[in-house]
JSON list of C-alpha atoms in Angstrom, two decimals:
[
{"chain": "A", "resi": 1, "resn": "LEU", "atom": "CA", "xyz": [-51.07, 62.70, 17.45]},
{"chain": "A", "resi": 2, "resn": "TRP", "atom": "CA", "xyz": [-54.49, 62.50, 15.84]},
{"chain": "A", "resi": 3, "resn": "SER", "atom": "CA", "xyz": [-56.15, 60.68, 18.74]},
{"chain": "A", "resi": 4, "resn": "GLN", "atom": "CA", "xyz": [-54.72, 63.23, 21.23]},
{"chain": "A", "resi": 5, "resn": "THR", "atom": "CA", "xyz": [-56.80, 65.93, 19.56]},
{"chain": "A", "resi": 6, "resn": "TYR", "atom": "CA", "xyz": [-59.94, 64.35, 20.96]},
{"chain": "A", "resi": 7, "resn": "ASN", "atom": "CA", "xyz": [-60.16, 63.45, 24.62]},
{"chain": "A", "resi": 8, "resn": "ARG", "atom": "CA", "xyz": [-62.69, 61.80, 26.87]},
{"chain": "A", "resi": 9, "resn": "TYR", "atom": "CA", "xyz": [-63.12, 64.86, 29.08]},
{"chain": "A", "resi": 10, "resn": "GLY", "atom": "CA", "xyz": [-63.48, 68.43, 27.90]},
{"chain": "A", "resi": 11, "resn": "LYS", "atom": "CA", "xyz": [-63.45, 70.10, 24.54]},
{"chain": "A", "resi": 12, "resn": "PRO", "atom": "CA", "xyz": [-61.20, 68.99, 21.67]},
{"chain": "A", "resi": 13, "resn": "ASP", "atom": "CA", "xyz": [-57.98, 70.91, 21.05]},
{"chain": "A", "resi": 14, "resn": "TRP", "atom": "CA", "xyz": [-56.57, 71.05, 17.54]},
{"chain": "A", "resi": 15, "resn": "SER", "atom": "CA", "xyz": [-53.95, 73.74, 18.23]},
{"chain": "A", "resi": 16, "resn": "PHE", "atom": "CA", "xyz": [-50.98, 71.36, 18.45]},
{"chain": "A", "resi": 17, "resn": "ILE", "atom": "CA", "xyz": [-51.89, 69.60, 15.18]},
{"chain": "A", "resi": 18, "resn": "PHE", "atom": "CA", "xyz": [-52.39, 72.72, 13.02]},
{"chain": "A", "resi": 19, "resn": "PRO", "atom": "CA", "xyz": [-48.65, 72.97, 12.12]},
{"chain": "A", "resi": 20, "resn": "TYR", "atom": "CA", "xyz": [-49.03, 69.63, 10.30]},
{"chain": "A", "resi": 21, "resn": "TYR", "atom": "CA", "xyz": [-51.51, 71.24, 7.90]},
{"chain": "A", "resi": 22, "resn": "HIS", "atom": "CA", "xyz": [-50.42, 73.13, 4.79]},
{"chain": "A", "resi": 23, "resn": "ASP", "atom": "CA", "xyz": [-51.47, 76.79, 4.46]},
{"chain": "A", "resi": 24, "resn": "ASN", "atom": "CA", "xyz": [-53.49, 75.78, 1.37]},
{"chain": "A", "resi": 25, "resn": "ILE", "atom": "CA", "xyz": [-55.31, 72.89, 3.05]},
{"chain": "A", "resi": 26, "resn": "VAL", "atom": "CA", "xyz": [-58.54, 71.74, 1.39]},
{"chain": "A", "resi": 27, "resn": "PHE", "atom": "CA", "xyz": [-60.94, 70.01, 3.76]},
{"chain": "A", "resi": 28, "resn": "GLN", "atom": "CA", "xyz": [-64.09, 68.31, 2.51]},
{"chain": "A", "resi": 29, "resn": "ASP", "atom": "CA", "xyz": [-66.73, 66.16, 4.14]},
{"chain": "A", "resi": 30, "resn": "THR", "atom": "CA", "xyz": [-70.36, 65.31, 3.44]},
{"chain": "A", "resi": 31, "resn": "ILE", "atom": "CA", "xyz": [-71.63, 68.75, 4.46]},
{"chain": "A", "resi": 32, "resn": "GLN", "atom": "CA", "xyz": [-68.90, 71.29, 3.74]},
{"chain": "A", "resi": 33, "resn": "ARG", "atom": "CA", "xyz": [-65.77, 72.24, 1.82]},
{"chain": "A", "resi": 34, "resn": "VAL", "atom": "CA", "xyz": [-63.20, 74.56, 3.38]},
{"chain": "A", "resi": 35, "resn": "GLU", "atom": "CA", "xyz": [-60.11, 75.97, 1.66]},
{"chain": "A", "resi": 36, "resn": "GLY", "atom": "CA", "xyz": [-57.14, 77.54, 3.46]},
{"chain": "A", "resi": 37, "resn": "ILE", "atom": "CA", "xyz": [-55.64, 77.17, 6.93]},
{"chain": "A", "resi": 38, "resn": "VAL", "atom": "CA", "xyz": [-57.50, 80.18, 8.38]},
{"chain": "A", "resi": 39, "resn": "GLU", "atom": "CA", "xyz": [-60.87, 78.81, 7.26]},
{"chain": "A", "resi": 40, "resn": "PHE", "atom": "CA", "xyz": [-59.90, 75.32, 8.44]},
{"chain": "A", "resi": 41, "resn": "LYS", "atom": "CA", "xyz": [-59.02, 76.61, 11.92]},
{"chain": "A", "resi": 42, "resn": "GLU", "atom": "CA", "xyz": [-62.30, 78.52, 12.06]},
{"chain": "A", "resi": 43, "resn": "MET", "atom": "CA", "xyz": [-64.22, 75.34, 11.14]},
{"chain": "A", "resi": 44, "resn": "CYS", "atom": "CA", "xyz": [-62.45, 73.40, 13.92]},
{"chain": "A", "resi": 45, "resn": "ASN", "atom": "CA", "xyz": [-63.21, 76.17, 16.40]},
{"chain": "A", "resi": 46, "resn": "ARG", "atom": "CA", "xyz": [-66.92, 76.13, 15.45]},
{"chain": "A", "resi": 47, "resn": "LEU", "atom": "CA", "xyz": [-67.05, 72.40, 16.20]},
{"chain": "A", "resi": 48, "resn": "THR", "atom": "CA", "xyz": [-65.31, 73.01, 19.53]},
{"chain": "A", "resi": 49, "resn": "GLU", "atom": "CA", "xyz": [-67.91, 75.63, 20.45]},
{"chain": "A", "resi": 50, "resn": "ARG", "atom": "CA", "xyz": [-70.83, 73.30, 19.61]},
{"chain": "A", "resi": 51, "resn": "CYS", "atom": "CA", "xyz": [-69.52, 70.25, 21.50]},
{"chain": "A", "resi": 52, "resn": "GLU", "atom": "CA", "xyz": [-69.20, 69.76, 25.21]},
{"chain": "A", "resi": 53, "resn": "GLN", "atom": "CA", "xyz": [-66.92, 66.80, 24.56]},
{"chain": "A", "resi": 54, "resn": "LEU", "atom": "CA", "xyz": [-65.67, 64.97, 21.51]},
{"chain": "A", "resi": 55, "resn": "HIS", "atom": "CA", "xyz": [-63.82, 61.65, 21.57]},
{"chain": "A", "resi": 56, "resn": "MET", "atom": "CA", "xyz": [-62.32, 59.71, 18.67]},
{"chain": "A", "resi": 57, "resn": "ASP", "atom": "CA", "xyz": [-61.04, 56.15, 18.51]},
{"chain": "A", "resi": 58, "resn": "ILE", "atom": "CA", "xyz": [-58.79, 55.29, 15.56]},
{"chain": "A", "resi": 59, "resn": "LEU", "atom": "CA", "xyz": [-59.81, 51.75, 14.52]},
{"chain": "A", "resi": 60, "resn": "ALA", "atom": "CA", "xyz": [-57.41, 51.21, 11.60]},
{"chain": "A", "resi": 61, "resn": "ILE", "atom": "CA", "xyz": [-54.77, 53.22, 9.78]},
{"chain": "A", "resi": 62, "resn": "VAL", "atom": "CA", "xyz": [-52.82, 52.67, 6.54]},
{"chain": "A", "resi": 63, "resn": "MET", "atom": "CA", "xyz": [-50.20, 54.83, 4.85]},
{"chain": "A", "resi": 64, "resn": "ASP", "atom": "CA", "xyz": [-49.07, 54.45, 1.25]},
{"chain": "A", "resi": 65, "resn": "SER", "atom": "CA", "xyz": [-46.81, 56.99, -0.43]},
{"chain": "A", "resi": 66, "resn": "ASN", "atom": "CA", "xyz": [-48.36, 60.39, 0.27]},
{"chain": "A", "resi": 67, "resn": "TYR", "atom": "CA", "xyz": [-51.77, 59.06, 1.35]},
{"chain": "A", "resi": 68, "resn": "VAL", "atom": "CA", "xyz": [-52.98, 58.16, 4.83]},
{"chain": "A", "resi": 69, "resn": "PHE", "atom": "CA", "xyz": [-56.32, 56.41, 5.35]},
{"chain": "A", "resi": 70, "resn": "PHE", "atom": "CA", "xyz": [-57.89, 55.77, 8.70]},
{"chain": "A", "resi": 71, "resn": "GLN", "atom": "CA", "xyz": [-61.14, 54.42, 10.03]},
{"chain": "A", "resi": 72, "resn": "TRP", "atom": "CA", "xyz": [-62.57, 56.02, 13.15]},
{"chain": "A", "resi": 73, "resn": "LYS", "atom": "CA", "xyz": [-65.44, 56.15, 15.59]},
{"chain": "A", "resi": 74, "resn": "MET", "atom": "CA", "xyz": [-66.19, 59.55, 17.03]},
{"chain": "A", "resi": 75, "resn": "VAL", "atom": "CA", "xyz": [-68.57, 60.32, 19.88]},
{"chain": "A", "resi": 76, "resn": "MET", "atom": "CA", "xyz": [-69.84, 63.87, 20.15]},
{"chain": "A", "resi": 77, "resn": "MET", "atom": "CA", "xyz": [-71.53, 65.19, 23.27]},
{"chain": "A", "resi": 78, "resn": "PHE", "atom": "CA", "xyz": [-73.69, 68.27, 22.74]},
{"chain": "A", "resi": 79, "resn": "LYS", "atom": "CA", "xyz": [-75.27, 70.51, 25.36]},
{"chain": "A", "resi": 80, "resn": "LYS", "atom": "CA", "xyz": [-78.91, 69.60, 24.67]},
{"chain": "A", "resi": 81, "resn": "TRP", "atom": "CA", "xyz": [-78.62, 66.24, 22.92]},
{"chain": "A", "resi": 82, "resn": "PRO", "atom": "CA", "xyz": [-77.48, 62.75, 23.93]},
{"chain": "A", "resi": 83, "resn": "SER", "atom": "CA", "xyz": [-74.08, 61.42, 22.86]},
{"chain": "A", "resi": 84, "resn": "THR", "atom": "CA", "xyz": [-73.91, 60.82, 19.15]},
{"chain": "A", "resi": 85, "resn": "PRO", "atom": "CA", "xyz": [-71.59, 58.08, 17.84]},
{"chain": "A", "resi": 86, "resn": "LEU", "atom": "CA", "xyz": [-70.38, 58.62, 14.28]},
{"chain": "A", "resi": 87, "resn": "ASN", "atom": "CA", "xyz": [-68.43, 56.05, 12.25]},
{"chain": "A", "resi": 88, "resn": "GLY", "atom": "CA", "xyz": [-66.34, 57.18, 9.33]},
{"chain": "A", "resi": 89, "resn": "CYS", "atom": "CA", "xyz": [-63.02, 57.28, 7.58]},
{"chain": "A", "resi": 90, "resn": "THR", "atom": "CA", "xyz": [-60.53, 59.94, 6.53]},
{"chain": "A", "resi": 91, "resn": "LYS", "atom": "CA", "xyz": [-58.18, 60.23, 3.59]},
{"chain": "A", "resi": 92, "resn": "LEU", "atom": "CA", "xyz": [-55.23, 62.56, 4.06]},
{"chain": "A", "resi": 93, "resn": "THR", "atom": "CA", "xyz": [-53.06, 63.68, 1.16]},
{"chain": "A", "resi": 94, "resn": "LEU", "atom": "CA", "xyz": [-49.58, 64.87, 2.04]},
{"chain": "A", "resi": 95, "resn": "GLY", "atom": "CA", "xyz": [-47.94, 67.64, 0.05]},
{"chain": "A", "resi": 96, "resn": "GLU", "atom": "CA", "xyz": [-44.31, 67.84, -1.03]},
{"chain": "A", "resi": 97, "resn": "ASP", "atom": "CA", "xyz": [-43.36, 69.21, 2.40]},
{"chain": "A", "resi": 98, "resn": "ASN", "atom": "CA", "xyz": [-45.14, 66.26, 4.12]},
{"chain": "A", "resi": 99, "resn": "ARG", "atom": "CA", "xyz": [-47.85, 68.50, 5.54]},
{"chain": "A", "resi": 100, "resn": "ILE", "atom": "CA", "xyz": [-51.53, 67.70, 4.99]},
{"chain": "A", "resi": 101, "resn": "ILE", "atom": "CA", "xyz": [-52.69, 69.44, 1.82]},
{"chain": "A", "resi": 102, "resn": "MET", "atom": "CA", "xyz": [-56.07, 67.65, 1.51]},
{"chain": "A", "resi": 103, "resn": "GLN", "atom": "CA", "xyz": [-58.36, 66.01, 4.06]},
{"chain": "A", "resi": 104, "resn": "GLU", "atom": "CA", "xyz": [-61.48, 64.16, 3.01]},
{"chain": "A", "resi": 105, "resn": "ASP", "atom": "CA", "xyz": [-63.82, 62.82, 5.69]},
{"chain": "A", "resi": 106, "resn": "TYR", "atom": "CA", "xyz": [-66.50, 60.27, 4.84]},
{"chain": "A", "resi": 107, "resn": "PHE", "atom": "CA", "xyz": [-69.40, 59.38, 7.14]},
{"chain": "A", "resi": 108, "resn": "ASP", "atom": "CA", "xyz": [-73.14, 58.71, 7.12]},
{"chain": "A", "resi": 109, "resn": "ILE", "atom": "CA", "xyz": [-74.57, 61.95, 8.48]},
{"chain": "A", "resi": 110, "resn": "TRP", "atom": "CA", "xyz": [-78.22, 60.99, 7.92]},
{"chain": "A", "resi": 111, "resn": "GLY", "atom": "CA", "xyz": [-77.95, 57.58, 9.56]},
{"chain": "A", "resi": 112, "resn": "THR", "atom": "CA", "xyz": [-76.24, 59.17, 12.54]},
{"chain": "A", "resi": 113, "resn": "ILE", "atom": "CA", "xyz": [-78.88, 61.87, 12.93]},
{"chain": "A", "resi": 114, "resn": "ILE", "atom": "CA", "xyz": [-81.81, 59.49, 12.47]},
{"chain": "A", "resi": 115, "resn": "ASN", "atom": "CA", "xyz": [-80.35, 57.00, 14.97]},
{"chain": "A", "resi": 116, "resn": "GLY", "atom": "CA", "xyz": [-80.97, 59.68, 17.58]},
{"chain": "A", "resi": 117, "resn": "ILE", "atom": "CA", "xyz": [-84.68, 59.93, 16.73]},
{"chain": "A", "resi": 118, "resn": "PRO", "atom": "CA", "xyz": [-86.41, 56.83, 18.16]},
{"chain": "A", "resi": 119, "resn": "ARG", "atom": "CA", "xyz": [-89.57, 57.01, 16.02]},
{"chain": "A", "resi": 120, "resn": "LEU", "atom": "CA", "xyz": [-87.65, 57.32, 12.75]},
{"chain": "A", "resi": 121, "resn": "ARG", "atom": "CA", "xyz": [-84.71, 55.00, 13.44]},
{"chain": "A", "resi": 122, "resn": "LYS", "atom": "CA", "xyz": [-86.41, 51.66, 12.73]},
{"chain": "A", "resi": 123, "resn": "SER", "atom": "CA", "xyz": [-88.25, 52.78, 9.59]},
{"chain": "A", "resi": 124, "resn": "TYR", "atom": "CA", "xyz": [-85.17, 54.54, 8.17]},
{"chain": "A", "resi": 125, "resn": "TRP", "atom": "CA", "xyz": [-82.96, 51.44, 8.46]},
{"chain": "A", "resi": 126, "resn": "LYS", "atom": "CA", "xyz": [-85.75, 49.21, 7.14]},
{"chain": "A", "resi": 127, "resn": "PHE", "atom": "CA", "xyz": [-86.05, 51.49, 4.11]},
{"chain": "A", "resi": 128, "resn": "MET", "atom": "CA", "xyz": [-82.24, 51.55, 3.59]},
{"chain": "A", "resi": 129, "resn": "HIS", "atom": "CA", "xyz": [-81.94, 47.75, 3.74]},
{"chain": "A", "resi": 130, "resn": "ARG", "atom": "CA", "xyz": [-84.92, 47.24, 1.47]},
{"chain": "A", "resi": 131, "resn": "TYR", "atom": "CA", "xyz": [-83.82, 49.62, -1.29]},
{"chain": "A", "resi": 132, "resn": "PHE", "atom": "CA", "xyz": [-80.04, 49.70, -0.95]},
{"chain": "A", "resi": 133, "resn": "GLY", "atom": "CA", "xyz": [-79.18, 46.28, 0.42]}
]
């Protein structure tokens, strides 16, 4: 179901997956925190408006008890910018009714942005390797 949300052609469509989310969903990633299904739907719609296309490949997935972890690669295509690949992972927490009550997305937003800027890309990664391994 998750990979059907994102397709290779056209805008993403979350509408069929929203029923799997709890009304009190908490979504958090590196740049925002959203609480409640209405706010979550609005966030998804903002992303749809910004992207021409959005595609996600699920690379690995594990479920244990009420937790689901998956690793993904997402490619976003914006109107004025080249395609932007983004690698990350997601942790889903299922509530008592088996709907998603918490979603946490983890990704390197700065590395992704800087990879799209040729003059900064090399020096950024050199700095990261030198000071952070």
